[in-house]
């Protein structure tokens, strides 16, 4: 297994930028649905695998199976943050990770 040091935000953002660019560049070549998609069965690792292993598995096994639902040829229903502002808002929600409740103790 690789070193399990936590990735920096810069490393994660760089990996995210790479995935976003690769996906957006592939939209014209992807199907808007993927009826033949199938993920191979995987066993859980006995030890923690870390960010790089996850990133590699996502890039090679999962991302190629995703449909072009945020491309111009998709006429389906709205499924989430497909535009840049919604994506940014989603990232902020993830970043701050708040457990928001109404009212609370005063």
Short mmCIF file of N, CA and C in Angstrom, two decimals:
data_model
loop_
_atom_site.label_atom_id
_atom_site.label_comp_id
_atom_site.label_asym_id
_atom_site.label_seq_id
_atom_site.Cartn_x
_atom_site.Cartn_y
_atom_site.Cartn_z
N UNK A 1 0.83 -1.19 0.00
CA UNK A 1 0.00 0.00 0.00
C UNK A 1 0.87 1.25 0.00
N UNK A 2 0.30 2.33 -0.50
CA UNK A 2 1.01 3.60 -0.54
C UNK A 2 0.96 4.28 0.82
N UNK A 3 1.76 5.33 0.93
CA UNK A 3 1.75 6.13 2.14
C UNK A 3 0.35 6.69 2.37
N UNK A 4 -0.07 6.72 3.61
CA UNK A 4 -1.42 7.18 3.91
C UNK A 4 -1.44 8.60 4.48
N UNK A 5 -0.44 9.38 4.17
CA UNK A 5 -0.49 10.76 4.62
C UNK A 5 -1.68 11.44 3.94
N UNK A 6 -2.32 12.31 4.68
CA UNK A 6 -3.50 12.98 4.13
C UNK A 6 -3.10 13.90 2.98
N UNK A 7 -3.90 13.91 1.91
CA UNK A 7 -3.58 14.82 0.81
C UNK A 7 -3.85 16.26 1.22
N UNK A 8 -3.13 17.17 0.62
CA UNK A 8 -3.38 18.59 0.88
C UNK A 8 -4.58 19.03 0.05
N UNK A 9 -5.14 20.17 0.42
CA UNK A 9 -6.24 20.72 -0.38
C UNK A 9 -5.77 20.97 -1.81
N UNK A 10 -4.54 21.44 -1.96
CA UNK A 10 -4.02 21.71 -3.31
C UNK A 10 -3.96 20.42 -4.13
N UNK A 11 -3.55 19.32 -3.52
CA UNK A 11 -3.50 18.04 -4.24
C UNK A 11 -4.90 17.57 -4.62
N UNK A 12 -5.84 17.72 -3.70
CA UNK A 12 -7.21 17.29 -4.00
C UNK A 12 -7.83 18.17 -5.08
N UNK A 13 -7.60 19.48 -5.01
CA UNK A 13 -8.14 20.37 -6.04
C UNK A 13 -7.51 20.11 -7.40
N UNK A 14 -6.23 19.79 -7.42
CA UNK A 14 -5.57 19.46 -8.68
C UNK A 14 -6.17 18.18 -9.28
N UNK A 15 -6.38 17.17 -8.44
CA UNK A 15 -6.99 15.93 -8.92
C UNK A 15 -8.42 16.18 -9.39
N UNK A 16 -9.15 16.99 -8.65
CA UNK A 16 -10.52 17.32 -9.03
C UNK A 16 -10.56 18.08 -10.35
N UNK A 17 -9.65 19.02 -10.51
CA UNK A 17 -9.58 19.77 -11.77
C UNK A 17 -9.29 18.83 -12.94
N UNK A 18 -8.39 17.89 -12.74
CA UNK A 18 -8.06 16.92 -13.79
C UNK A 18 -9.29 16.10 -14.16
N UNK A 19 -10.02 15.59 -13.15
CA UNK A 19 -11.22 14.79 -13.40
C UNK A 19 -12.28 15.62 -14.13
N UNK A 20 -12.49 16.86 -13.68
CA UNK A 20 -13.49 17.73 -14.31
C UNK A 20 -13.17 17.99 -15.77
N UNK A 21 -11.92 18.32 -16.05
CA UNK A 21 -11.51 18.60 -17.43
C UNK A 21 -11.67 17.35 -18.30
N UNK A 22 -11.22 16.21 -17.80
CA UNK A 22 -11.31 14.97 -18.58
C UNK A 22 -12.77 14.63 -18.86
N UNK A 23 -13.63 14.78 -17.86
CA UNK A 23 -15.05 14.46 -18.05
C UNK A 23 -15.69 15.42 -19.04
N UNK A 24 -15.45 16.72 -18.87
CA UNK A 24 -16.05 17.70 -19.77
C UNK A 24 -15.56 17.53 -21.20
N UNK A 25 -14.30 17.16 -21.38
CA UNK A 25 -13.77 16.95 -22.72
C UNK A 25 -14.36 15.69 -23.37
N UNK A 26 -14.89 14.79 -22.57
CA UNK A 26 -15.43 13.54 -23.10
C UNK A 26 -16.93 13.57 -23.33
N UNK A 27 -17.60 14.66 -22.98
CA UNK A 27 -19.07 14.69 -23.05
C UNK A 27 -19.60 14.40 -24.45
N UNK A 28 -18.97 14.93 -25.49
CA UNK A 28 -19.45 14.70 -26.86
C UNK A 28 -19.29 13.25 -27.30
N UNK A 29 -18.45 12.49 -26.62
CA UNK A 29 -18.21 11.10 -27.00
C UNK A 29 -18.97 10.11 -26.12
N UNK A 30 -19.54 10.59 -25.03
CA UNK A 30 -20.25 9.71 -24.09
C UNK A 30 -21.72 9.57 -24.48
N UNK A 31 -22.29 8.47 -24.10
CA UNK A 31 -23.74 8.29 -24.27
C UNK A 31 -24.46 9.06 -23.16
N UNK A 32 -25.69 9.48 -23.44
CA UNK A 32 -26.46 10.16 -22.40
C UNK A 32 -27.08 9.15 -21.43
N UNK A 33 -27.06 7.91 -21.81
CA UNK A 33 -27.39 6.83 -20.87
C UNK A 33 -26.39 5.71 -21.15
N UNK A 34 -26.16 4.91 -20.17
CA UNK A 34 -25.18 3.84 -20.33
C UNK A 34 -25.79 2.54 -19.83
N UNK A 35 -26.65 1.92 -20.66
CA UNK A 35 -27.35 0.70 -20.21
C UNK A 35 -26.41 -0.48 -20.01
N UNK A 36 -25.21 -0.41 -20.56
CA UNK A 36 -24.28 -1.53 -20.44
C UNK A 36 -23.26 -1.35 -19.32
N UNK A 37 -23.44 -0.31 -18.51
CA UNK A 37 -22.46 -0.06 -17.46
C UNK A 37 -22.50 -1.19 -16.42
N UNK A 38 -21.34 -1.51 -15.93
CA UNK A 38 -21.22 -2.56 -14.94
C UNK A 38 -19.90 -2.39 -14.21
N UNK A 39 -19.97 -2.27 -12.91
CA UNK A 39 -18.75 -2.18 -12.12
C UNK A 39 -18.32 -3.57 -11.68
N UNK A 40 -17.02 -3.80 -11.73
CA UNK A 40 -16.54 -5.11 -11.30
C UNK A 40 -16.63 -5.22 -9.78
N UNK A 41 -16.84 -6.43 -9.33
CA UNK A 41 -16.89 -6.67 -7.89
C UNK A 41 -15.50 -6.44 -7.31
N UNK A 42 -15.46 -5.81 -6.16
CA UNK A 42 -14.19 -5.54 -5.49
C UNK A 42 -14.28 -6.03 -4.06
N UNK A 43 -13.17 -6.48 -3.58
CA UNK A 43 -13.08 -6.83 -2.16
C UNK A 43 -12.60 -5.59 -1.42
N UNK A 44 -12.98 -5.49 -0.18
CA UNK A 44 -12.47 -4.39 0.64
C UNK A 44 -11.00 -4.65 0.95
N UNK A 45 -10.24 -3.57 1.03
CA UNK A 45 -8.84 -3.70 1.41
C UNK A 45 -8.74 -4.09 2.88
N UNK A 46 -7.73 -4.82 3.23
CA UNK A 46 -7.50 -5.18 4.64
C UNK A 46 -6.95 -3.99 5.42
N UNK A 47 -6.30 -3.08 4.72
CA UNK A 47 -5.70 -1.89 5.34
C UNK A 47 -6.27 -0.66 4.64
N UNK A 48 -6.23 0.50 5.28
CA UNK A 48 -6.66 1.72 4.61
C UNK A 48 -5.86 1.92 3.32
N UNK A 49 -6.52 2.38 2.28
CA UNK A 49 -5.86 2.49 0.97
C UNK A 49 -5.40 3.91 0.66
N UNK A 50 -6.08 4.91 1.15
CA UNK A 50 -5.66 6.29 0.94
C UNK A 50 -6.25 6.94 -0.31
N UNK A 51 -5.98 8.22 -0.42
CA UNK A 51 -6.54 9.07 -1.46
C UNK A 51 -6.12 8.64 -2.86
N UNK A 52 -4.84 8.37 -3.07
CA UNK A 52 -4.35 8.05 -4.42
C UNK A 52 -4.96 6.76 -4.95
N UNK A 53 -5.13 5.77 -4.08
CA UNK A 53 -5.76 4.52 -4.51
C UNK A 53 -7.21 4.79 -4.88
N UNK A 54 -7.94 5.55 -4.05
CA UNK A 54 -9.32 5.89 -4.37
C UNK A 54 -9.39 6.64 -5.70
N UNK A 55 -8.52 7.64 -5.87
CA UNK A 55 -8.53 8.44 -7.08
C UNK A 55 -8.30 7.58 -8.31
N UNK A 56 -7.38 6.65 -8.21
CA UNK A 56 -7.09 5.76 -9.33
C UNK A 56 -8.27 4.85 -9.66
N UNK A 57 -8.88 4.28 -8.63
CA UNK A 57 -10.05 3.41 -8.85
C UNK A 57 -11.18 4.21 -9.48
N UNK A 58 -11.43 5.42 -8.97
CA UNK A 58 -12.49 6.24 -9.54
C UNK A 58 -12.20 6.56 -11.00
N UNK A 59 -10.98 6.99 -11.29
CA UNK A 59 -10.61 7.40 -12.65
C UNK A 59 -10.67 6.27 -13.66
N UNK A 60 -10.27 5.08 -13.26
CA UNK A 60 -10.19 3.99 -14.22
C UNK A 60 -11.42 3.09 -14.26
N UNK A 61 -12.11 2.94 -13.14
CA UNK A 61 -13.24 2.00 -13.08
C UNK A 61 -14.61 2.67 -13.07
N UNK A 62 -14.74 3.81 -12.41
CA UNK A 62 -16.06 4.42 -12.24
C UNK A 62 -16.33 5.51 -13.27
N UNK A 63 -15.44 6.47 -13.39
CA UNK A 63 -15.67 7.61 -14.30
C UNK A 63 -15.98 7.19 -15.73
N UNK A 64 -15.30 6.19 -16.30
CA UNK A 64 -15.62 5.81 -17.67
C UNK A 64 -17.05 5.28 -17.84
N UNK A 65 -17.69 4.86 -16.77
CA UNK A 65 -19.04 4.30 -16.84
C UNK A 65 -20.13 5.37 -16.71
N UNK A 66 -19.75 6.59 -16.35
CA UNK A 66 -20.74 7.64 -16.12
C UNK A 66 -21.30 8.16 -17.44
N UNK A 67 -22.56 8.54 -17.42
CA UNK A 67 -23.21 9.05 -18.62
C UNK A 67 -22.96 10.55 -18.78
N UNK A 68 -23.31 11.05 -19.94
CA UNK A 68 -23.13 12.48 -20.24
C UNK A 68 -24.38 13.25 -19.85
N UNK A 69 -24.84 13.09 -18.63
CA UNK A 69 -26.10 13.72 -18.22
C UNK A 69 -25.99 15.23 -18.07
N UNK A 70 -24.81 15.79 -18.03
CA UNK A 70 -24.70 17.25 -17.98
C UNK A 70 -24.23 17.82 -19.31
N UNK A 71 -24.33 17.04 -20.36
CA UNK A 71 -23.98 17.51 -21.69
C UNK A 71 -25.19 18.09 -22.40
N UNK A 72 -24.97 18.68 -23.54
CA UNK A 72 -26.04 19.34 -24.30
C UNK A 72 -27.03 18.39 -24.93
N UNK A 73 -26.74 17.10 -24.99
CA UNK A 73 -27.65 16.13 -25.61
C UNK A 73 -28.59 15.48 -24.60
N UNK A 74 -28.49 15.83 -23.33
CA UNK A 74 -29.31 15.21 -22.30
C UNK A 74 -30.55 16.04 -22.08
N UNK A 75 -31.71 15.46 -22.26
CA UNK A 75 -32.97 16.18 -22.10
C UNK A 75 -33.77 15.68 -20.91
N UNK A 76 -33.15 15.04 -20.01
CA UNK A 76 -33.84 14.45 -18.86
C UNK A 76 -34.15 15.47 -17.79
N UNK A 77 -34.45 15.00 -16.62
CA UNK A 77 -34.79 15.84 -15.49
C UNK A 77 -33.53 16.38 -14.82
N UNK A 78 -33.70 17.38 -13.98
CA UNK A 78 -32.57 17.97 -13.27
C UNK A 78 -32.16 17.03 -12.15
N UNK A 79 -30.88 16.70 -12.09
CA UNK A 79 -30.41 15.75 -11.09
C UNK A 79 -29.41 16.34 -10.11
N UNK A 80 -29.11 17.62 -10.22
CA UNK A 80 -28.17 18.19 -9.26
C UNK A 80 -27.37 19.33 -9.84
N UNK A 81 -26.24 19.60 -9.21
CA UNK A 81 -25.41 20.75 -9.54
C UNK A 81 -24.67 20.61 -10.85
N UNK A 82 -25.34 20.80 -11.95
CA UNK A 82 -24.71 20.66 -13.25
C UNK A 82 -24.10 21.97 -13.75
N UNK A 83 -24.47 23.09 -13.15
CA UNK A 83 -23.86 24.35 -13.61
C UNK A 83 -22.79 24.78 -12.61
N UNK A 84 -21.87 25.63 -13.03
CA UNK A 84 -20.73 25.98 -12.17
C UNK A 84 -21.10 26.58 -10.82
N UNK A 85 -22.12 27.42 -10.75
CA UNK A 85 -22.48 28.05 -9.47
C UNK A 85 -23.05 27.00 -8.51
N UNK A 86 -23.87 26.09 -9.02
CA UNK A 86 -24.42 25.03 -8.17
C UNK A 86 -23.31 24.10 -7.69
N UNK A 87 -22.35 23.84 -8.55
CA UNK A 87 -21.22 23.01 -8.17
C UNK A 87 -20.41 23.69 -7.07
N UNK A 88 -20.16 24.98 -7.23
CA UNK A 88 -19.43 25.75 -6.21
C UNK A 88 -20.17 25.71 -4.88
N UNK A 89 -21.49 25.89 -4.92
CA UNK A 89 -22.28 25.85 -3.69
C UNK A 89 -22.19 24.48 -3.04
N UNK A 90 -22.22 23.43 -3.84
CA UNK A 90 -22.10 22.08 -3.31
C UNK A 90 -20.74 21.88 -2.64
N UNK A 91 -19.69 22.42 -3.25
CA UNK A 91 -18.36 22.31 -2.65
C UNK A 91 -18.30 23.05 -1.32
N UNK A 92 -18.96 24.23 -1.24
CA UNK A 92 -18.97 24.98 0.02
C UNK A 92 -19.68 24.19 1.11
N UNK A 93 -20.80 23.58 0.77
CA UNK A 93 -21.53 22.77 1.75
C UNK A 93 -20.63 21.64 2.26
N UNK A 94 -19.92 21.01 1.35
CA UNK A 94 -19.01 19.93 1.74
C UNK A 94 -17.86 20.46 2.59
N UNK A 95 -17.29 21.57 2.20
CA UNK A 95 -16.16 22.15 2.91
C UNK A 95 -16.51 22.51 4.36
N UNK A 96 -17.62 23.21 4.56
CA UNK A 96 -17.97 23.66 5.90
C UNK A 96 -18.59 22.56 6.75
N UNK A 97 -19.20 21.55 6.13
CA UNK A 97 -19.67 20.36 6.83
C UNK A 97 -20.44 20.69 8.11
N UNK A 98 -21.43 21.53 7.99
CA UNK A 98 -22.20 21.97 9.16
C UNK A 98 -23.41 21.09 9.40
N UNK A 99 -23.73 20.89 10.65
CA UNK A 99 -24.96 20.24 11.04
C UNK A 99 -25.94 21.35 11.43
N UNK A 100 -26.67 21.81 10.46
CA UNK A 100 -27.54 22.98 10.65
C UNK A 100 -28.87 22.53 11.24
N UNK A 101 -29.32 23.27 12.26
CA UNK A 101 -30.64 23.01 12.82
C UNK A 101 -31.31 24.34 13.09
N UNK A 102 -32.62 24.32 13.07
CA UNK A 102 -33.37 25.55 13.31
C UNK A 102 -33.43 25.80 14.81
N UNK A 103 -33.25 27.04 15.19
CA UNK A 103 -33.34 27.40 16.59
C UNK A 103 -32.09 27.04 17.37
N UNK A 104 -32.18 26.00 18.11
CA UNK A 104 -31.04 25.60 18.93
C UNK A 104 -31.14 26.19 20.32
N UNK A 105 -30.15 25.94 21.12
CA UNK A 105 -30.11 26.44 22.48
C UNK A 105 -29.57 27.87 22.48
N UNK A 106 -30.20 28.71 23.27
CA UNK A 106 -29.75 30.11 23.36
C UNK A 106 -29.15 30.39 24.69
#
